[in-house]
Structures are given as C-alpha cells and as structure tokens.
C-alpha cells in the first residue's frame, strides 16, 4: 500500500513540476493562421502542438480531428461561456497546462489524409455511432444523436476507455487461447500460456495506436499489459499497483497530463471503482446465483 501511494503521489509531483518547463501558450491575433499536429482530441475539442512546441486548445464546432492529424486552421479567440458557481474553471485549467483556447473558423488536413472508411458500415443506419464506439471519433454522429447521448448520460460510451480496451484485449486473448489449446499437449505448457498473453498485449497496443492514445486508453493499455505480464509470471494481480504504475508511466512521457481534466477523471474513476466495488460485493448474499453476482 505504501509503495502504491508513493507511486501515485510521485507521478503527480513529477508531472506538476515538469509542466512548468513547457513553452508558454501563445497569444494569437484575431483571426490567426496556425499549423500543427493534433496532440489529443475529445469530440469537439483538441490540443494542437505548434512547430515551436507550444500548444493551443481548439474548439471545432463540427467535431475535432483525430490525434496525430496534421492540420492548418484559421482561428479566433474563444468566447467566454457562463459557468455554474463552483464549476471548474476551463481557462485556468488551460493556462496550467500551458495552452490557450481558440475557436476554429476554417481548417483543413495537411498531406491529403482522410478519415478511414469501413465499407460494411456505409449503409448502416447508425454508422456514426458504431464508428465512434470503435475508434472514439464522434465527428460523424448526427447532432440530434449527440444531444440524445448527452441528455441520457451515455456520451461516455463513445469515448475510448478501459471498457473498449478490455473487450478488445479480452476477446483476442480468448480466441488465441482457444486456437492454442493443442499447444497444451507439449511437454511444457508455457507456450499455451505465453502466446495468448503476447497476442492480447499486441492487440491492446495496436488498438491504442489506432484510436490515437487518449489518456484513458493509455491507462487501460498499461494496466492490461501489466496484468498479462503478472499472470504470465505467475504473480498476483494487484490492481492498485498497476494503477500507480500507469500513472507514473503516463506522467513520465507527458507530464502535462496531470493538469488535464481527462487524466484526473480517468484515474479518479478507477480509484472510485476499486474503493466502492468491494463494499458493494460484500452486500450480495453468498448464496446468490453466480450470474447475478457477475452482473
């Protein structure tokens, strides 16, 4: 427990101290022309890295591009918006992360890149929702559907997180395990254990790379990878240790993450799950059918 707390606190301290070394956010004219690469994106907002290393937070009225996209844009300062008393301050959070927020008037992708298409989805009635569930790219979801997702509190389902990574990694592990069952007849059962774990790890990494590595995906991939490695080595799976290691790894490679709401919500949600779930499980009678306990 002490080592886990030290890893979590240490990662936050490292990130908080290192974020001060980032270039200051530029003050652009109105309007201004910029070129850069999308560092992170979430629905209609994205952080874009400029050539000098500075970052700007852009609001895209029609949906933000995917992380890794190189773009050019005409932008203007974002208009202030009314907040409820006690709400987190968006402008202050941006300045802590050394970015300023602007509204995109026009933009285009540099290099001729385009959004990938899946032919089988072209005729699907809700292809925008299906594509968002697969990739986290919500730019093709109809506006009325987006409003419905927000009003029903289900918009988080189209944000790639541990659920998506777990389904991909777990599904690939099960398929690889089924295909590798003949390997258990070998004198040593190690290949039958190591091959599914390796394939599952590669699936998680490739999926994270495909969706652009949002922070929730980074956390999930680190935790899945550590869990697979622990099982492979015959060690006990300790989720608190894995959570601390994921926080340390993410802040080591990108210290500015600690100042972003996505990082705080992602790790805060998992901390809540790990703290609350065991207490709920103790309330379930021991003679409850296993199906209900699983749910």
Short mmCIF file of C-alpha atoms in Angstrom, two decimals:
data_model
loop_
_atom_site.label_atom_id
_atom_site.label_comp_id
_atom_site.label_asym_id
_atom_site.label_seq_id
_atom_site.Cartn_x
_atom_site.Cartn_y
_atom_site.Cartn_z
CA UNK A 1 0.00 0.00 0.00
CA UNK A 2 2.81 2.42 0.83
CA UNK A 3 4.55 1.71 -2.49
CA UNK A 4 1.32 2.30 -4.41
CA UNK A 5 0.70 5.61 -2.64
CA UNK A 6 4.30 6.65 -3.28
CA UNK A 7 3.99 5.83 -7.00
CA UNK A 8 0.76 7.81 -7.34
CA UNK A 9 1.97 10.83 -5.36
CA UNK A 10 5.36 10.73 -7.08
CA UNK A 11 3.81 10.72 -10.54
CA UNK A 12 1.64 13.73 -9.73
CA UNK A 13 4.59 15.62 -8.26
CA UNK A 14 6.81 14.86 -11.26
CA UNK A 15 4.13 15.95 -13.68
CA UNK A 16 3.23 19.10 -11.76
CA UNK A 17 6.88 20.16 -11.57
CA UNK A 18 7.72 19.31 -15.18
CA UNK A 19 4.72 21.04 -16.74
CA UNK A 20 6.28 24.40 -15.85
CA UNK A 21 9.07 23.72 -18.37
CA UNK A 22 6.65 23.66 -21.30
CA UNK A 23 6.61 26.68 -23.68
CA UNK A 24 4.12 29.38 -22.76
CA UNK A 25 0.85 29.36 -24.65
CA UNK A 26 0.96 31.92 -27.49
CA UNK A 27 -1.41 34.87 -27.75
CA UNK A 28 -2.61 34.83 -31.33
CA UNK A 29 -4.14 37.67 -33.30
CA UNK A 30 -7.80 37.72 -34.32
CA UNK A 31 -8.06 35.88 -36.65
CA UNK A 32 -4.82 33.88 -36.80
CA UNK A 33 -3.43 31.18 -39.10
CA UNK A 34 -1.78 28.18 -37.45
CA UNK A 35 -0.29 24.84 -38.46
CA UNK A 36 0.28 21.94 -36.10
CA UNK A 37 -0.34 18.33 -35.15
CA UNK A 38 -3.29 17.19 -33.04
CA UNK A 39 -1.86 16.00 -29.71
CA UNK A 40 -5.13 14.87 -28.13
CA UNK A 41 -8.81 15.18 -29.05
CA UNK A 42 -12.21 14.70 -27.48
CA UNK A 43 -15.39 15.17 -29.53
CA UNK A 44 -15.33 18.89 -30.40
CA UNK A 45 -12.08 19.98 -28.73
CA UNK A 46 -8.44 19.19 -29.37
CA UNK A 47 -4.98 20.26 -28.20
CA UNK A 48 -2.71 21.07 -31.15
CA UNK A 49 1.08 21.22 -30.90
CA UNK A 50 2.63 24.08 -32.87
CA UNK A 51 6.05 23.80 -34.57
CA UNK A 52 7.79 25.54 -31.64
CA UNK A 53 6.39 23.01 -29.15
CA UNK A 54 3.71 25.30 -27.69
CA UNK A 55 0.13 24.07 -27.52
CA UNK A 56 -3.26 25.61 -28.29
CA UNK A 57 -6.66 24.23 -27.35
CA UNK A 58 -9.05 24.44 -30.29
CA UNK A 59 -12.82 24.11 -30.41
CA UNK A 60 -14.21 22.55 -33.60
CA UNK A 61 -17.95 23.23 -33.99
CA UNK A 62 -18.37 20.22 -36.31
CA UNK A 63 -16.16 17.73 -34.45
CA UNK A 64 -12.44 17.55 -33.77
CA UNK A 65 -9.98 15.62 -35.96
CA UNK A 66 -8.22 12.51 -34.71
CA UNK A 67 -4.93 12.65 -32.75
CA UNK A 68 -1.87 12.63 -35.00
CA UNK A 69 -3.55 14.59 -37.80
CA UNK A 70 -1.51 17.47 -39.27
CA UNK A 71 -3.74 20.46 -39.94
CA UNK A 72 -3.88 24.12 -40.89
CA UNK A 73 -6.58 26.38 -39.45
CA UNK A 74 -7.87 29.91 -39.15
CA UNK A 75 -8.76 30.51 -35.50
CA UNK A 76 -10.16 33.25 -33.31
CA UNK A 77 -10.23 33.66 -29.51
CA UNK A 78 -12.95 31.56 -27.92
CA UNK A 79 -15.85 33.46 -26.44
CA UNK A 80 -16.25 33.20 -22.66
CA UNK A 81 -19.09 30.96 -21.55
CA UNK A 82 -21.31 31.06 -18.49
CA UNK A 83 -20.41 28.59 -15.76
CA UNK A 84 -22.31 27.37 -12.76
CA UNK A 85 -20.99 28.54 -9.39
CA UNK A 86 -18.27 26.21 -8.16
CA UNK A 87 -17.64 24.67 -11.59
CA UNK A 88 -14.02 24.00 -12.64
CA UNK A 89 -12.53 26.96 -14.49
CA UNK A 90 -11.74 25.96 -18.08
CA UNK A 91 -9.48 28.96 -18.83
CA UNK A 92 -7.47 28.43 -15.64
CA UNK A 93 -7.06 24.72 -16.40
CA UNK A 94 -5.83 25.63 -19.89
CA UNK A 95 -3.23 28.05 -18.54
CA UNK A 96 -1.98 25.49 -16.03
CA UNK A 97 -1.41 23.11 -18.97
CA UNK A 98 0.27 25.98 -20.91
CA UNK A 99 -2.40 26.20 -23.62
CA UNK A 100 -4.90 28.86 -24.70
CA UNK A 101 -8.32 28.16 -26.14
CA UNK A 102 -9.42 29.29 -29.60
CA UNK A 103 -12.40 28.70 -31.87
CA UNK A 104 -11.78 27.24 -35.32
CA UNK A 105 -13.30 29.19 -38.21
CA UNK A 106 -11.92 27.05 -41.05
CA UNK A 107 -9.48 24.18 -41.16
CA UNK A 108 -8.10 21.50 -43.44
CA UNK A 109 -5.95 18.39 -43.14
CA UNK A 110 -2.42 18.73 -44.49
CA UNK A 111 -0.94 15.94 -46.57
CA UNK A 112 -4.17 14.73 -48.12
CA UNK A 113 -5.12 12.41 -45.23
CA UNK A 114 -8.73 11.46 -44.86
CA UNK A 115 -10.86 9.68 -42.33
CA UNK A 116 -10.83 5.89 -42.77
CA UNK A 117 -13.96 4.23 -44.06
CA UNK A 118 -15.35 0.78 -43.43
CA UNK A 119 -17.43 -0.33 -46.43
CA UNK A 120 -19.62 -2.61 -44.32
CA UNK A 121 -20.78 0.43 -42.31
CA UNK A 122 -21.69 2.66 -45.25
CA UNK A 123 -25.33 1.50 -45.31
CA UNK A 124 -25.74 1.16 -41.54
CA UNK A 125 -28.43 3.39 -40.05
CA UNK A 126 -26.27 4.40 -37.07
CA UNK A 127 -22.84 4.09 -38.71
CA UNK A 128 -21.64 7.25 -36.94
CA UNK A 129 -22.34 5.73 -33.51
CA UNK A 130 -20.78 2.39 -34.49
CA UNK A 131 -17.66 4.13 -35.80
CA UNK A 132 -17.40 6.20 -32.62
CA UNK A 133 -17.72 3.09 -30.45
CA UNK A 134 -14.86 1.51 -32.40
CA UNK A 135 -12.50 4.48 -32.69
CA UNK A 136 -13.72 7.28 -30.41
CA UNK A 137 -14.18 9.56 -33.45
CA UNK A 138 -17.59 11.16 -32.89
CA UNK A 139 -17.36 13.60 -35.82
CA UNK A 140 -19.80 11.57 -37.95
CA UNK A 141 -22.54 11.23 -35.31
CA UNK A 142 -25.64 13.23 -36.17
CA UNK A 143 -26.23 16.26 -33.97
CA UNK A 144 -29.61 15.00 -32.68
CA UNK A 145 -27.96 11.72 -31.69
CA UNK A 146 -25.20 13.58 -29.85
CA UNK A 147 -27.84 15.57 -27.96
CA UNK A 148 -29.63 12.32 -27.06
CA UNK A 149 -26.37 10.78 -25.78
CA UNK A 150 -25.69 13.85 -23.61
CA UNK A 151 -29.23 14.03 -22.22
CA UNK A 152 -29.27 10.32 -21.33
CA UNK A 153 -25.81 10.43 -19.74
CA UNK A 154 -24.38 7.86 -22.16
CA UNK A 155 -21.98 10.07 -24.14
CA UNK A 156 -19.02 8.46 -22.34
CA UNK A 157 -19.68 5.23 -24.25
CA UNK A 158 -18.17 6.79 -27.40
CA UNK A 159 -15.03 7.85 -25.53
CA UNK A 160 -12.41 5.09 -25.79
CA UNK A 161 -11.59 3.86 -22.30
CA UNK A 162 -10.87 0.74 -20.30
CA UNK A 163 -14.12 -0.90 -21.38
CA UNK A 164 -13.12 -0.81 -25.06
CA UNK A 165 -9.52 -1.88 -24.44
CA UNK A 166 -10.69 -4.66 -22.13
CA UNK A 167 -13.17 -6.01 -24.68
CA UNK A 168 -10.58 -5.99 -27.48
CA UNK A 169 -7.78 -7.45 -25.39
CA UNK A 170 -10.00 -10.00 -23.64
CA UNK A 171 -11.67 -11.10 -26.87
CA UNK A 172 -8.32 -11.59 -28.62
CA UNK A 173 -6.95 -13.47 -25.59
CA UNK A 174 -9.91 -15.86 -25.56
CA UNK A 175 -9.62 -16.50 -29.31
CA UNK A 176 -5.85 -17.05 -29.07
CA UNK A 177 -6.31 -19.35 -26.06
CA UNK A 178 -8.85 -21.43 -27.97
CA UNK A 179 -6.57 -21.70 -31.01
CA UNK A 180 -3.55 -22.55 -28.84
CA UNK A 181 -5.21 -25.39 -26.91
CA UNK A 182 -3.25 -28.05 -28.89
CA UNK A 183 -0.04 -26.48 -27.53
CA UNK A 184 -1.03 -27.71 -24.06
CA UNK A 185 -0.12 -31.23 -25.23
CA UNK A 186 3.55 -30.23 -25.45
CA UNK A 187 5.93 -31.35 -22.69
CA UNK A 188 5.88 -27.80 -21.30
CA UNK A 189 2.63 -25.80 -21.13
CA UNK A 190 4.43 -22.45 -21.28
CA UNK A 191 3.68 -21.75 -25.00
CA UNK A 192 -0.03 -22.32 -24.40
CA UNK A 193 0.09 -19.55 -21.76
CA UNK A 194 2.55 -17.13 -23.32
CA UNK A 195 1.15 -16.99 -26.87
CA UNK A 196 -2.38 -15.77 -25.86
CA UNK A 197 -0.84 -13.23 -23.47
CA UNK A 198 1.52 -11.88 -26.15
CA UNK A 199 -1.22 -11.68 -28.78
CA UNK A 200 -3.57 -9.97 -26.33
CA UNK A 201 -0.87 -7.45 -25.43
CA UNK A 202 -0.23 -6.66 -29.10
CA UNK A 203 -3.97 -6.24 -29.70
CA UNK A 204 -4.23 -3.71 -26.86
CA UNK A 205 -1.22 -1.73 -28.12
CA UNK A 206 -2.38 -1.73 -31.75
CA UNK A 207 -5.87 -0.67 -30.71
CA UNK A 208 -4.46 2.16 -28.60
CA UNK A 209 -2.35 3.29 -31.54
CA UNK A 210 -5.36 3.14 -33.88
CA UNK A 211 -7.52 5.40 -31.68
CA UNK A 212 -4.76 7.97 -31.04
CA UNK A 213 -3.79 7.20 -27.41
CA UNK A 214 -6.21 9.32 -25.36
CA UNK A 215 -5.22 9.24 -21.70
CA UNK A 216 -7.96 6.78 -20.70
CA UNK A 217 -6.69 4.38 -23.36
CA UNK A 218 -3.09 4.82 -22.20
CA UNK A 219 -4.11 3.98 -18.64
CA UNK A 220 -6.07 0.92 -19.75
CA UNK A 221 -3.31 -0.41 -22.02
CA UNK A 222 -0.69 -0.04 -19.27
CA UNK A 223 -2.90 -1.83 -16.75
CA UNK A 224 -3.85 -4.63 -19.18
CA UNK A 225 -0.20 -5.13 -20.14
CA UNK A 226 0.92 -5.34 -16.53
CA UNK A 227 -1.90 -7.73 -15.66
CA UNK A 228 -0.98 -10.03 -18.56
CA UNK A 229 2.69 -9.95 -17.57
CA UNK A 230 1.83 -10.73 -13.94
CA UNK A 231 -0.35 -13.69 -14.93
CA UNK A 232 2.35 -14.93 -17.27
CA UNK A 233 4.93 -14.81 -14.48
CA UNK A 234 2.57 -16.46 -12.01
CA UNK A 235 2.34 -13.33 -9.85
CA UNK A 236 -0.72 -11.97 -8.06
CA UNK A 237 -2.73 -9.37 -9.98
CA UNK A 238 -2.75 -6.22 -7.83
CA UNK A 239 -4.82 -3.51 -9.48
CA UNK A 240 -3.65 -0.73 -7.16
CA UNK A 241 -0.04 -1.41 -8.14
CA UNK A 242 -0.95 -1.41 -11.82
CA UNK A 243 -2.87 1.87 -11.45
CA UNK A 244 0.11 3.53 -9.77
CA UNK A 245 2.49 2.23 -12.44
CA UNK A 246 0.19 3.51 -15.21
CA UNK A 247 0.03 6.97 -13.65
CA UNK A 248 3.82 7.04 -13.29
CA UNK A 249 4.37 5.94 -16.92
CA UNK A 250 1.90 8.43 -18.40
CA UNK A 251 3.29 11.41 -16.49
CA UNK A 252 6.85 10.33 -17.29
CA UNK A 253 6.19 10.56 -21.04
CA UNK A 254 3.76 13.53 -20.91
CA UNK A 255 3.98 15.47 -17.62
CA UNK A 256 1.34 17.99 -18.70
CA UNK A 257 -1.34 15.29 -18.40
CA UNK A 258 -1.72 15.91 -14.67
CA UNK A 259 -3.21 19.33 -15.40
CA UNK A 260 -5.88 17.98 -17.71
CA UNK A 261 -9.38 17.02 -16.66
CA UNK A 262 -9.30 13.82 -18.77
CA UNK A 263 -6.37 12.48 -16.70
CA UNK A 264 -7.99 13.38 -13.40
CA UNK A 265 -11.37 11.89 -14.36
CA UNK A 266 -9.87 8.72 -15.82
CA UNK A 267 -7.76 7.87 -12.77
CA UNK A 268 -10.36 9.20 -10.37
CA UNK A 269 -12.99 6.89 -11.87
CA UNK A 270 -10.78 3.81 -11.47
CA UNK A 271 -9.90 4.79 -7.89
CA UNK A 272 -13.63 5.07 -7.19
CA UNK A 273 -14.29 1.65 -8.75
CA UNK A 274 -11.53 -0.01 -6.72
CA UNK A 275 -12.74 1.61 -3.50
CA UNK A 276 -16.50 1.17 -3.91
CA UNK A 277 -16.87 -2.16 -5.75
CA UNK A 278 -15.62 -4.40 -2.89
CA UNK A 279 -18.05 -2.72 -0.50
CA UNK A 280 -20.97 -3.43 -2.83
CA UNK A 281 -19.85 -7.02 -3.34
CA UNK A 282 -19.94 -7.64 0.40
CA UNK A 283 -23.63 -6.70 0.41
CA UNK A 284 -24.51 -9.52 -2.01
CA UNK A 285 -25.61 -12.71 -0.18
CA UNK A 286 -23.19 -15.60 -0.70
CA UNK A 287 -25.96 -17.92 -1.98
CA UNK A 288 -26.80 -15.55 -4.87
CA UNK A 289 -26.58 -17.30 -8.29
CA UNK A 290 -23.23 -16.71 -9.95
CA UNK A 291 -24.86 -14.98 -12.95
CA UNK A 292 -26.32 -12.27 -10.71
CA UNK A 293 -23.06 -11.90 -8.81
CA UNK A 294 -21.19 -11.47 -12.09
CA UNK A 295 -23.58 -8.73 -13.21
#
